[in-house]
CSV table of C-alpha atoms in Angstrom, one decimal:
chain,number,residue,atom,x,y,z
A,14,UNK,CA,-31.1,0.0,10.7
A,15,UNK,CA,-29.5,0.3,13.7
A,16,UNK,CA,-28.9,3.4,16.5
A,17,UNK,CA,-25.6,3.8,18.0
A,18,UNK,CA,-26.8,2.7,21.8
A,19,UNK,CA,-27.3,-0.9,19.6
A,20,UNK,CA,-24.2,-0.4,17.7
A,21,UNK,CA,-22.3,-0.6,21.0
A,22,UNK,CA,-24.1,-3.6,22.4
A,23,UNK,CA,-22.8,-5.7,19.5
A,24,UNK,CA,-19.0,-5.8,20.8
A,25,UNK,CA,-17.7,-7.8,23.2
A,26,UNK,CA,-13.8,-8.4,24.8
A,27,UNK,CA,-11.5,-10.3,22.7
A,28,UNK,CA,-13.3,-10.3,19.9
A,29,UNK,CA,-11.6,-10.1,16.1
A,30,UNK,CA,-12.8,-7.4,14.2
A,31,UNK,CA,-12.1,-6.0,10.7
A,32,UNK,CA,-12.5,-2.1,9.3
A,33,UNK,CA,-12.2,-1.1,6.2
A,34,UNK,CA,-10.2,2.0,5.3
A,35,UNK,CA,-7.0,3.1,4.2
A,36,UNK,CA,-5.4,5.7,6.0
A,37,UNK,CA,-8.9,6.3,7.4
A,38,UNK,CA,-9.9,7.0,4.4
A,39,UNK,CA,-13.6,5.0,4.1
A,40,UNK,CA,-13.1,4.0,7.8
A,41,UNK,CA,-16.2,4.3,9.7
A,42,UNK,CA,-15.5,6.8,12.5
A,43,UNK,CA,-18.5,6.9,14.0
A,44,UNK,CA,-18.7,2.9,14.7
A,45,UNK,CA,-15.1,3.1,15.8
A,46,UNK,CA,-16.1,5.9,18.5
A,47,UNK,CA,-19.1,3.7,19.2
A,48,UNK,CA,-16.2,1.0,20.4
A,49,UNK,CA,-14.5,3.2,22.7
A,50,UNK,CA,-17.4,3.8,23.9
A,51,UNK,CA,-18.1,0.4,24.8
A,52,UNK,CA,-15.4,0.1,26.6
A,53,UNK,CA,-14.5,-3.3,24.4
A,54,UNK,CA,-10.7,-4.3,25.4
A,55,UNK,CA,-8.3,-7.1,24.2
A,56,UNK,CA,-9.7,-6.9,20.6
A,57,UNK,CA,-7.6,-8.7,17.4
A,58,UNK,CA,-7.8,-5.7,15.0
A,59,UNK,CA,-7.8,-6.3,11.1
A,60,UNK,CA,-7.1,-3.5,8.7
A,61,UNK,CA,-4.7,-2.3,6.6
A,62,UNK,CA,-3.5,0.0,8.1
A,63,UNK,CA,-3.7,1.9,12.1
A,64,UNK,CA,-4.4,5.2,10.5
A,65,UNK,CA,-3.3,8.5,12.7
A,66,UNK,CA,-3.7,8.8,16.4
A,67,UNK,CA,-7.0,10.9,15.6
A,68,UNK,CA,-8.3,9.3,12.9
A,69,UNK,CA,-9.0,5.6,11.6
A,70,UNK,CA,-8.9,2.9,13.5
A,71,UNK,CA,-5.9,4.9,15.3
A,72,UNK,CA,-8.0,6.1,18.3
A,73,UNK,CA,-8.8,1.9,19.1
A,74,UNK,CA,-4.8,1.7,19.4
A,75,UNK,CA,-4.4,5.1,21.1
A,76,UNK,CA,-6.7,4.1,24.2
A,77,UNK,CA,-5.4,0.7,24.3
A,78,UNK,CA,-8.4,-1.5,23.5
A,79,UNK,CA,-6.1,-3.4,21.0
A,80,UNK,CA,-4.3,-6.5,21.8
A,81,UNK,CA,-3.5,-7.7,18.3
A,82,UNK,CA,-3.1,-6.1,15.1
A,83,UNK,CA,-3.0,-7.5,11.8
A,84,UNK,CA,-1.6,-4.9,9.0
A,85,UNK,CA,-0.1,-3.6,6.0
A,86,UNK,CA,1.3,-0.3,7.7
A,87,UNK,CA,1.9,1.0,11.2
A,88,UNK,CA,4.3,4.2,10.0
A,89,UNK,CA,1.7,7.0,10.3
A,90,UNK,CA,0.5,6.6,13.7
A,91,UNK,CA,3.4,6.3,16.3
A,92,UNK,CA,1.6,4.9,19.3
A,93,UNK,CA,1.5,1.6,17.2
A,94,UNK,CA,5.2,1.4,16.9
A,95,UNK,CA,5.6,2.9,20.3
A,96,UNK,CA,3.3,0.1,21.8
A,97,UNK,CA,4.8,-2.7,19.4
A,98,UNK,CA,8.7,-1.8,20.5
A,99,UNK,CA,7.3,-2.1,24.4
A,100,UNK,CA,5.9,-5.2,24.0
A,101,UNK,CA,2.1,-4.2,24.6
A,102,UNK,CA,0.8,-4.9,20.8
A,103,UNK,CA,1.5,-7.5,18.9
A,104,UNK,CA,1.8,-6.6,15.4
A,105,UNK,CA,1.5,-8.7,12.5
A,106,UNK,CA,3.0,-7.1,9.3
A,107,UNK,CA,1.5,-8.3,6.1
A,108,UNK,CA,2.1,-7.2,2.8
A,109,UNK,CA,-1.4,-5.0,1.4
A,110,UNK,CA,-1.9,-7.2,-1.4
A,111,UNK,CA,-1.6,-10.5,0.8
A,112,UNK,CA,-3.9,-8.7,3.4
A,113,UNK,CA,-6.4,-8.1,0.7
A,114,UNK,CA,-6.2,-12.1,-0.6
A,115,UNK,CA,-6.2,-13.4,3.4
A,116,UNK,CA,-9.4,-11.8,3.7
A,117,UNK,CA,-11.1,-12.8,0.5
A,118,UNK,CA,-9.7,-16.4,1.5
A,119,UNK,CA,-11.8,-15.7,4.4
A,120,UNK,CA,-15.0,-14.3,2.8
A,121,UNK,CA,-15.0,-16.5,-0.2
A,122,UNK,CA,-14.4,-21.0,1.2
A,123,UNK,CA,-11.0,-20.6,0.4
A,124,UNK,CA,-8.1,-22.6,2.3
A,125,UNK,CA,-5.8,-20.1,1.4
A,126,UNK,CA,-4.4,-18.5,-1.5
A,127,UNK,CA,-0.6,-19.0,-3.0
A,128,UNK,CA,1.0,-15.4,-3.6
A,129,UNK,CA,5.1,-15.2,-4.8
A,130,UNK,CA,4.6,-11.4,-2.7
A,131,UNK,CA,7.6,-12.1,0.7
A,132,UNK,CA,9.2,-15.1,-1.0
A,133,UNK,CA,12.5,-14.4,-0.2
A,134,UNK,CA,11.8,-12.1,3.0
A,135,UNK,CA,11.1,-12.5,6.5
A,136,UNK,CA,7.5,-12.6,5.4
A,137,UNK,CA,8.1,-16.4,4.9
A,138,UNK,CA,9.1,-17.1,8.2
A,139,UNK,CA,6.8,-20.6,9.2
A,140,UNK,CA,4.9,-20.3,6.5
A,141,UNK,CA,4.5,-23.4,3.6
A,142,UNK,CA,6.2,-22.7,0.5
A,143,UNK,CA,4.5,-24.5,-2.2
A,144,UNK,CA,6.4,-25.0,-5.9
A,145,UNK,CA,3.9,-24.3,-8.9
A,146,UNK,CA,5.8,-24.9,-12.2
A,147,UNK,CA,9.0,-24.2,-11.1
A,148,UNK,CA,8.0,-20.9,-9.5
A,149,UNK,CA,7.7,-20.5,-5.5
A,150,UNK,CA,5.2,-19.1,-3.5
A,151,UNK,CA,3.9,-18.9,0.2
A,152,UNK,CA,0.8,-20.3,1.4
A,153,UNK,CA,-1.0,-17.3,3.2
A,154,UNK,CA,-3.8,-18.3,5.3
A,155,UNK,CA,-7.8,-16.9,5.2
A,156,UNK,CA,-8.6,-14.4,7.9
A,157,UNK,CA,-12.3,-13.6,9.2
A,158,UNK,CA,-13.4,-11.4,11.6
A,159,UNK,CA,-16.8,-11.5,14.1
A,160,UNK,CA,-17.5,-8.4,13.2
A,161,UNK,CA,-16.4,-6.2,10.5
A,162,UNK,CA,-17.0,-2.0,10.3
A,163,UNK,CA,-17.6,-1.1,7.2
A,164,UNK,CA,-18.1,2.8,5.9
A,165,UNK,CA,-20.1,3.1,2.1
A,166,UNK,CA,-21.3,6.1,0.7
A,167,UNK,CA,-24.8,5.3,0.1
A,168,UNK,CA,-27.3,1.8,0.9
A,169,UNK,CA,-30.6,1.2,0.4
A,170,UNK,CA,-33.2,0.1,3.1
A,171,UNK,CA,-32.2,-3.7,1.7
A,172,UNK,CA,-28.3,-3.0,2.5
A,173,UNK,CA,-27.3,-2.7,-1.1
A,174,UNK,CA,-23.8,-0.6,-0.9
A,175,UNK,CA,-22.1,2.0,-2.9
A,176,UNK,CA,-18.8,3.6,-1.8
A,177,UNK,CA,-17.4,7.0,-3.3
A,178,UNK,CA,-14.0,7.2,-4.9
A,179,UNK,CA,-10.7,5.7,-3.0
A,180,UNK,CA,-13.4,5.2,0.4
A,181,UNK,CA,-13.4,1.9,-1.3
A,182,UNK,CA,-10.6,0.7,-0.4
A,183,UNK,CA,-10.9,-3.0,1.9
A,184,UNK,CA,-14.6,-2.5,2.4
A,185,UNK,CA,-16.0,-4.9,-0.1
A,186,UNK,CA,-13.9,-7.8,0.7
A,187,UNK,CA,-14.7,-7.4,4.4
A,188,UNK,CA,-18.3,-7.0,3.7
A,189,UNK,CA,-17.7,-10.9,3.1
A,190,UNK,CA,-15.5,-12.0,5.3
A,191,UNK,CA,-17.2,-11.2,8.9
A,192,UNK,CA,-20.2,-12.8,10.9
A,193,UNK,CA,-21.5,-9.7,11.7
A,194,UNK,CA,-21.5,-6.9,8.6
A,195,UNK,CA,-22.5,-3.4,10.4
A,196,UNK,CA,-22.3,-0.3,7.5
A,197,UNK,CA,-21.6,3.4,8.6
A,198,UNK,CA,-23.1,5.1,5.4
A,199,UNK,CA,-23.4,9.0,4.2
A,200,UNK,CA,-27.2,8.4,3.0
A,201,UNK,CA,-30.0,5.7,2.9
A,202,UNK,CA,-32.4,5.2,0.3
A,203,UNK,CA,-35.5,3.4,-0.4
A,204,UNK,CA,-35.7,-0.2,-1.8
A,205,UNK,CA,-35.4,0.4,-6.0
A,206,UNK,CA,-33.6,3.7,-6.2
A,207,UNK,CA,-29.7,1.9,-6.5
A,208,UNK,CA,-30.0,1.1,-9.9
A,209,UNK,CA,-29.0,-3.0,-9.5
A,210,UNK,CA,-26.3,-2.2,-11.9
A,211,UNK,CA,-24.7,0.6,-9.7
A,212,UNK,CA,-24.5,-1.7,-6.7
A,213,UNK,CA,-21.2,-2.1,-5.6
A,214,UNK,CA,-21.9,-4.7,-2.5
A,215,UNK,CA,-25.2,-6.8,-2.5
A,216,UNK,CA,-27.1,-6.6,0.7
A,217,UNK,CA,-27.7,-9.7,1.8
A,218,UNK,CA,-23.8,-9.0,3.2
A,219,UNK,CA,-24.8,-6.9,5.3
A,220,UNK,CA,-26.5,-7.3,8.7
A,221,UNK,CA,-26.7,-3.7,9.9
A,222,UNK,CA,-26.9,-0.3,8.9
A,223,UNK,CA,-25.9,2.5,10.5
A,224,UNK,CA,-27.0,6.3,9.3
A,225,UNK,CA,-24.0,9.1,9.8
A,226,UNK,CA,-25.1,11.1,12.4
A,227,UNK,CA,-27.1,8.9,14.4
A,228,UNK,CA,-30.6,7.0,14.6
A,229,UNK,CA,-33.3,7.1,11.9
A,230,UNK,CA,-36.1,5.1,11.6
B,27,UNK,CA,11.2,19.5,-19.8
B,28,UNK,CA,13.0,21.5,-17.7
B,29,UNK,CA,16.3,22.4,-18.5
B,30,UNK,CA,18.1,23.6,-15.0
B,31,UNK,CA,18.5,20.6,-12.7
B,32,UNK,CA,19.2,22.2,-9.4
B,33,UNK,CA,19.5,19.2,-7.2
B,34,UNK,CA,20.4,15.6,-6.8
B,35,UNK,CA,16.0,14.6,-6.3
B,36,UNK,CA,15.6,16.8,-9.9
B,37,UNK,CA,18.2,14.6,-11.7
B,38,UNK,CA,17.3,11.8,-10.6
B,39,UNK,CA,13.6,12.1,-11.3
B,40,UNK,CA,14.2,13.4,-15.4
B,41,UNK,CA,16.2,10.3,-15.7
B,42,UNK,CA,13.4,8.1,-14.5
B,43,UNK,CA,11.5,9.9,-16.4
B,44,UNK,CA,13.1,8.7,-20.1
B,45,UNK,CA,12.7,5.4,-18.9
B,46,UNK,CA,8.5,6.0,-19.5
B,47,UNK,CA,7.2,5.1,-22.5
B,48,UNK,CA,3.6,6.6,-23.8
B,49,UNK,CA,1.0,4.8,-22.5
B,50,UNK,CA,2.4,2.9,-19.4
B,51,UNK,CA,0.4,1.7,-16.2
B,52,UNK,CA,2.7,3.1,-13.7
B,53,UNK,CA,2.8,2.9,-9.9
B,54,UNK,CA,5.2,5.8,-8.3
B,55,UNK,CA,6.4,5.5,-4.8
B,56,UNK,CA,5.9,8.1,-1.8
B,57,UNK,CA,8.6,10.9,-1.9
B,58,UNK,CA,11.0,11.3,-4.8
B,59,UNK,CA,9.1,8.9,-7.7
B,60,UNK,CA,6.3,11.5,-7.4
B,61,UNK,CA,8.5,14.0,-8.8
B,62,UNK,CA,9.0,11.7,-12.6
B,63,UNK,CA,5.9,12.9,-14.1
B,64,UNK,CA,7.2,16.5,-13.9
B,65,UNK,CA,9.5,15.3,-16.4
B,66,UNK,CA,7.9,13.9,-18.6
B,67,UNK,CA,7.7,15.1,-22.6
B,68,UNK,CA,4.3,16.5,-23.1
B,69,UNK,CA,3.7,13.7,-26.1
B,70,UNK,CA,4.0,11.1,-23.1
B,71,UNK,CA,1.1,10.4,-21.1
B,72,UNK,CA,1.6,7.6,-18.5
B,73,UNK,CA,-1.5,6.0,-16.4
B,74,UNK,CA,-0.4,6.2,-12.9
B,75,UNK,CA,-1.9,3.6,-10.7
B,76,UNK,CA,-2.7,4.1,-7.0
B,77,UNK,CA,-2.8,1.1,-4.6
B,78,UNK,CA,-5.5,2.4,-2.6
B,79,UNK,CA,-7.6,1.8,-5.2
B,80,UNK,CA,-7.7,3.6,-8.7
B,81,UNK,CA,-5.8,4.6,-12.0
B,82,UNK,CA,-5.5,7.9,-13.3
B,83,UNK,CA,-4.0,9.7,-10.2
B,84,UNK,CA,-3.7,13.2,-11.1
B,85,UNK,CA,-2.2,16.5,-9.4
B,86,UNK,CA,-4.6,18.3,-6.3
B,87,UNK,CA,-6.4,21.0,-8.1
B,88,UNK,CA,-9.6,22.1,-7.3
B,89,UNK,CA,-11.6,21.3,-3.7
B,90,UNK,CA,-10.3,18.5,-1.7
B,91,UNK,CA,-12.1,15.8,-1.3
B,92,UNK,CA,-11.9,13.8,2.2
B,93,UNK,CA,-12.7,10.4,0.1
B,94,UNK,CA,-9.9,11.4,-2.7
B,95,UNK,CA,-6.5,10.3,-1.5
B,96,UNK,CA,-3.4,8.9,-3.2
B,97,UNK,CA,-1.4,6.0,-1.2
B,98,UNK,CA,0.6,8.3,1.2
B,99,UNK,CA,-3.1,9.6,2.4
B,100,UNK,CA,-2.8,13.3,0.8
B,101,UNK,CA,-5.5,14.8,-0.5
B,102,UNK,CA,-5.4,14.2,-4.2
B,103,UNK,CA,-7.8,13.7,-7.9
B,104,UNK,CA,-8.6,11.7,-10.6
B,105,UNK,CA,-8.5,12.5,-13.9
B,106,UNK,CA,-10.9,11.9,-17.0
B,107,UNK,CA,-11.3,7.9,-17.8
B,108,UNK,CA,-9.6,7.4,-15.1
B,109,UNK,CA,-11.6,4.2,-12.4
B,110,UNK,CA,-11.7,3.0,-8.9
B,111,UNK,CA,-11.8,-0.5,-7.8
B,112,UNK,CA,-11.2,-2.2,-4.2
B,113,UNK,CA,-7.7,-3.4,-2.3
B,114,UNK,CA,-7.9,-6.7,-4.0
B,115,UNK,CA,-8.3,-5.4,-7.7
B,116,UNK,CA,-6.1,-3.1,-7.2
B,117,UNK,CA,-3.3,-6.0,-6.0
B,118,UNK,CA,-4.8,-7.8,-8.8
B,119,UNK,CA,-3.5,-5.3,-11.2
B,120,UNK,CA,-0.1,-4.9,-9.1
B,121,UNK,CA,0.6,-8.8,-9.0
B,122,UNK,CA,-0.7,-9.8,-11.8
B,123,UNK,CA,2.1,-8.3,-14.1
B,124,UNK,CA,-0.7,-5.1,-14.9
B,125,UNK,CA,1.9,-2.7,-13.9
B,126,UNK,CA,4.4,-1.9,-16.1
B,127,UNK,CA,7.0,0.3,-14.0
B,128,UNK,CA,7.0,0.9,-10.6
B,129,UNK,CA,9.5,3.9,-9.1
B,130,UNK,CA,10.6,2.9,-5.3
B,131,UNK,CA,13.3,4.6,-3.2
B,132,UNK,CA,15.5,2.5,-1.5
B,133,UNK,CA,17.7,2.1,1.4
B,134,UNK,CA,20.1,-0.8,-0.4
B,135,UNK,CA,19.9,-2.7,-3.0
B,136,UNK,CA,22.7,-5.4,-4.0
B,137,UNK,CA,24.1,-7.0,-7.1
B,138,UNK,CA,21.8,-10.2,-7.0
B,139,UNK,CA,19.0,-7.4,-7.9
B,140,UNK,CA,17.9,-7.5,-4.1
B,141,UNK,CA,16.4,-4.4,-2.3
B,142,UNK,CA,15.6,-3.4,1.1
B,143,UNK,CA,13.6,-0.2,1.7
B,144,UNK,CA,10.6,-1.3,4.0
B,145,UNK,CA,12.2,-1.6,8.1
B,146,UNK,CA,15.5,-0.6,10.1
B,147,UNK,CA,15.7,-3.1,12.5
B,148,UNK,CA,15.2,-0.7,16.0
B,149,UNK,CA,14.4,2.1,14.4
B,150,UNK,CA,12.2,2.1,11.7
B,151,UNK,CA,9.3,-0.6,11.2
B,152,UNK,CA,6.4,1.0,9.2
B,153,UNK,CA,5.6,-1.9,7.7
B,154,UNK,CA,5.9,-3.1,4.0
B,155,UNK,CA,2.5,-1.7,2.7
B,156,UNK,CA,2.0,-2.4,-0.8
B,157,UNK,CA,6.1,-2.2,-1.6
B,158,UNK,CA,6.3,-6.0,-1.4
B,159,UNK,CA,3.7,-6.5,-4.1
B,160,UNK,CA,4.9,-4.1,-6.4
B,161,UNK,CA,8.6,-5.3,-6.2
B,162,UNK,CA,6.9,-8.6,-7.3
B,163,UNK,CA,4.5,-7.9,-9.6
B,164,UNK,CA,5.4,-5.0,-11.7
B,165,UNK,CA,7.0,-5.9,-15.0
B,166,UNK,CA,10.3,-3.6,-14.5
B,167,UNK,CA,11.2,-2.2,-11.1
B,168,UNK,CA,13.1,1.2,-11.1
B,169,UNK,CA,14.6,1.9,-8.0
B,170,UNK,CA,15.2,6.0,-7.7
B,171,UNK,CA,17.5,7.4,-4.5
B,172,UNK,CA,20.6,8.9,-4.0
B,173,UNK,CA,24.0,6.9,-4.3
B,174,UNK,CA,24.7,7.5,-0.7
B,175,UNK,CA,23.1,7.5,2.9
B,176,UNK,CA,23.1,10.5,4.8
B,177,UNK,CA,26.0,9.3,6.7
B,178,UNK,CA,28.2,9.0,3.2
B,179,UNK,CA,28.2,5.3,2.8
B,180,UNK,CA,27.1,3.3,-0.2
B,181,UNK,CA,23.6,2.2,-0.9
B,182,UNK,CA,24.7,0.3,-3.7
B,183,UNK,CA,26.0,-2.8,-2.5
B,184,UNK,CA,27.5,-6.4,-3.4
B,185,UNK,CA,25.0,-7.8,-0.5
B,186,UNK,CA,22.4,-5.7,1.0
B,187,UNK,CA,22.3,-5.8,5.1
B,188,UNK,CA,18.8,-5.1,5.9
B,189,UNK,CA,16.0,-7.0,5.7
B,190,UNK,CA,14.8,-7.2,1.7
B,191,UNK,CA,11.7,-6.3,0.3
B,192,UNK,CA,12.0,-8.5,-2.5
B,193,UNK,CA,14.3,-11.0,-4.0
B,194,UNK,CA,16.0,-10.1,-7.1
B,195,UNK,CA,13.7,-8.1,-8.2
B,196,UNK,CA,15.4,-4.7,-9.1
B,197,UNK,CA,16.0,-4.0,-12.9
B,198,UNK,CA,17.8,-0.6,-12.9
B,199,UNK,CA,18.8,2.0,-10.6
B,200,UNK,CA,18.8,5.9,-11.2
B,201,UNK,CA,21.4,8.3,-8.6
B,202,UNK,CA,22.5,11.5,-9.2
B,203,UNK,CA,25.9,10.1,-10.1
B,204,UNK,CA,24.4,7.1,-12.4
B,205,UNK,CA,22.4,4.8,-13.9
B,206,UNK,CA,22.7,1.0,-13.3
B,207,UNK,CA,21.4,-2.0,-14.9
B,208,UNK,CA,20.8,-5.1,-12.7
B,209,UNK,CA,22.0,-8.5,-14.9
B,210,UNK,CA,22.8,-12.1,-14.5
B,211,UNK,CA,26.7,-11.1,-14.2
B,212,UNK,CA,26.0,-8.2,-11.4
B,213,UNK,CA,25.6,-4.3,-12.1
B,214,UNK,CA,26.2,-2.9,-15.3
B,215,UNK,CA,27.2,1.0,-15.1
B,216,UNK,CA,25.1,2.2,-18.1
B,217,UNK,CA,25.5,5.9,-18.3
B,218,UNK,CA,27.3,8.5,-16.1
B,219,UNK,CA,24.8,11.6,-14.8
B,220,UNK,CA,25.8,14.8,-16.9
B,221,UNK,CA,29.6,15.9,-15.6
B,222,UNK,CA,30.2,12.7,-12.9
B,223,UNK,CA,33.7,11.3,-13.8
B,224,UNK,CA,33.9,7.2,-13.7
B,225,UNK,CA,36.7,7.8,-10.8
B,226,UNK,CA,34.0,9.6,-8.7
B,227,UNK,CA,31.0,6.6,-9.0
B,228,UNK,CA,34.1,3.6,-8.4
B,229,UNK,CA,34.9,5.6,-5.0
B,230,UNK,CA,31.4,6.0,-4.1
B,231,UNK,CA,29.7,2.5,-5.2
B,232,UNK,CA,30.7,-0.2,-2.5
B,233,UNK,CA,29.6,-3.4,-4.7
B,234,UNK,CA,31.7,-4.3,-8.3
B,235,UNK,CA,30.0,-3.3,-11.1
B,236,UNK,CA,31.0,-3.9,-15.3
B,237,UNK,CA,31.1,-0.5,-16.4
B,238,UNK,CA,29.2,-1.0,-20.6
B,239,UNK,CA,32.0,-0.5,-22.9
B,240,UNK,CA,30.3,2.4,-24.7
B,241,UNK,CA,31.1,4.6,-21.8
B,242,UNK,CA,35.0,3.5,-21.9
């Protein structure tokens, strides 16, 4: 377990990092304040989304600490855009189911995966298109992350994860895909009381743990 | 069913709605799909699929709960066997032909079956979301807006102008003024809406269409 004064120790400029979340729904607020805190700049943000100027991973956009993003959907928080159109963001569009296969590519020893999803749109522009039985589809390449923020509903003291409803959302497939796993969750519990069927994310994924709220032993 | 359409986003919603069969996975776009299941006969139950994760979105009743969203964010609920899953499942389901309608609007869509409803180059780049997938994946794509843009001019066209969201993909289109069936030979006008004359959908439909002989 970790406090936030460690949390923010873990960042550094220019780093990738991935949060989970839709809409900032199961985003992890508090390690995202924990960032502005630390000041981190020139990140490469993963997620599917940049959220609302408030809320999500929006306030990392907001306060400019955000030099690429890499997303499904930019619509609901206008600084994005606004920053996109003036040339101070790049913005990679991808498509949320792509997104989601990029980064189990990433988590999982895959080159790649081979999704029909763009074939036909701009989203094929310089990538390979590969023909399987007479069928097209694009190559989309793995994405990883140094660190990735994740936010579950409930871990035990060995990291073992549950989320709550739609919270779920990218969080498990990051939890595989990052160097560095740090969980934001709602309640910790002792070693044996997530019933090893119930587990949702196995915690040898995860590196830190992070109690809403702030610091417990 | 309600009897009294009152405007263009009512008809074209209880049109959709015949198109749903008892028992279908269905994944409704934000805005004007959402209003289908209003529509629906009470002996037709469809399971409606939310990319952010689950099937068996239901109405917001109740207490909202900050983890319990649909896929435009709003607060929303879950109802009995209904399940969650993560991003990739759910895209899983989407792709992988799980899906058996999907309601989009649309800003054009053309003959070949093309559509384009995600960006307006200089205006307008949310991003694609899951629109892309769903265009792909879903076994019949129903695309539900009104025949014209706010500025009076066709959405319905031989070519479409913006960039697409999918290629080919589009099986039938709903207006207020009529239904349309996307086919190797082009659009197919299948059925006037109730008191729209032939004359009116010809003067307000830029691409050709083959209007089904049943309605001649």
């Amino acid at each position: 377990m970790i406090s936030m004064e460690e949390v923010s120790t873990l960042f550094t400029d220019g780093m990738t990092i991935m949060a989970g979340g839709f809409m900032g729904v199961g985003t992890p607020q508090e390690l995202v304040s924990a960032m502005l805190e630390a000041n981190v700049r020139d990140i490469t943000l993963i997620a599917n989304d940049t959220a609302f100027t408030e809320t999500g991973v929006g306030p990392l956009i907001v306060n400019r600490r955000v030099k690429k993003v890499i997303a499904s959907h930019i619509g609901t928080n206008p600084e994005t855009g606004r920053q996109m159109i003036a040339g101070e963001l790049e913005v990679e569009l991808v498509p949320q189911g792509t997104l989601a296969e990029r980064v189990r590519a990433g988590g999982s020893g895959l080159g790649g995966v081979l999704t029909p999803t763009g074939v036909g749109t701009v989203v094929e522009e310089g990538k390979e298109k590969i023909t399987v039985d007479g069928r097209e589809f694009l190559l989309e390449k793995p994405l990883r992350a140094e660190v990735a923020l994740l936010k579950a509903y409930k871990a035990d003291k060995a990291g073992n994860l549950i989320y709550h409803r739609s919270a779920r959302n990218f969080n498990p497939l990051m939890a595989l895909a990052a160097d560095t796993v740090i969980v934001q969750v709602e309640q910790i519990v002792e070693i044996g009381d997530i019933d090893p069927d119930e587990v949702m994310t196995p915690g040898i994924l995860v590196d830190k743990i992070f109690v809403q709220g702030g610091c417990q032993s | 069913m309600i009897s009294t359409l009152i405007n263009p986003k009512q008809i074209i919603a209880a049109r959709v709605a015949k198109e749903l069969s008892d028992g279908d996975v269905v994944n409704l776009g934000i805005g004007l799909p959402t209003m289908v299941p209003n529509f629906l006969p009470e002996d037709v139950n469809v399971i409606l699929q939310s990319e952010n994760g689950y099937i068996g979105l239901g109405p917001l009743e109740g207490d909202i709960d900050p983890d319990l969203v649909n896929a435009g964010g709003q607060p929303s609920s879950i109802l009995p066997g209904g399940a969650f899953f993560d991003s990739l499942f759910s895209f899983e389901l989407i792709r992988g032909g799980h899906v058996d309608v999907t309601v989009l609007g649309g800003l054009e869509v053309d003959a070949k079956g093309n559509l384009a409803n995600w960006m307006v180059p200089g205006k307008m780049v949310p991003g694609m979301g899951g629109a892309m997938d769903l265009v792909t994946g879903a076994k019949k794509v129903i695309v539900a807006m009104e025949h014209m843009a706010k500025n009076g001019s066709s959405k319905i066209l031989q070519q479409c102008r913006l960039p697409l969201t999918g290629k080919g993909v589009v099986d039938m289109i709903v207006t207020e003024l009529a239904v349309f069936r996307v086919t190797e030979a082009g659009f197919v006008l299948e059925e006037l809406q109730e008191g729209v004359s032939l004359e009116t959908v010809r003067e307000k439909t830029e691409a050709a269409f083959i209007v089904n002989p049943a309605l001649a």
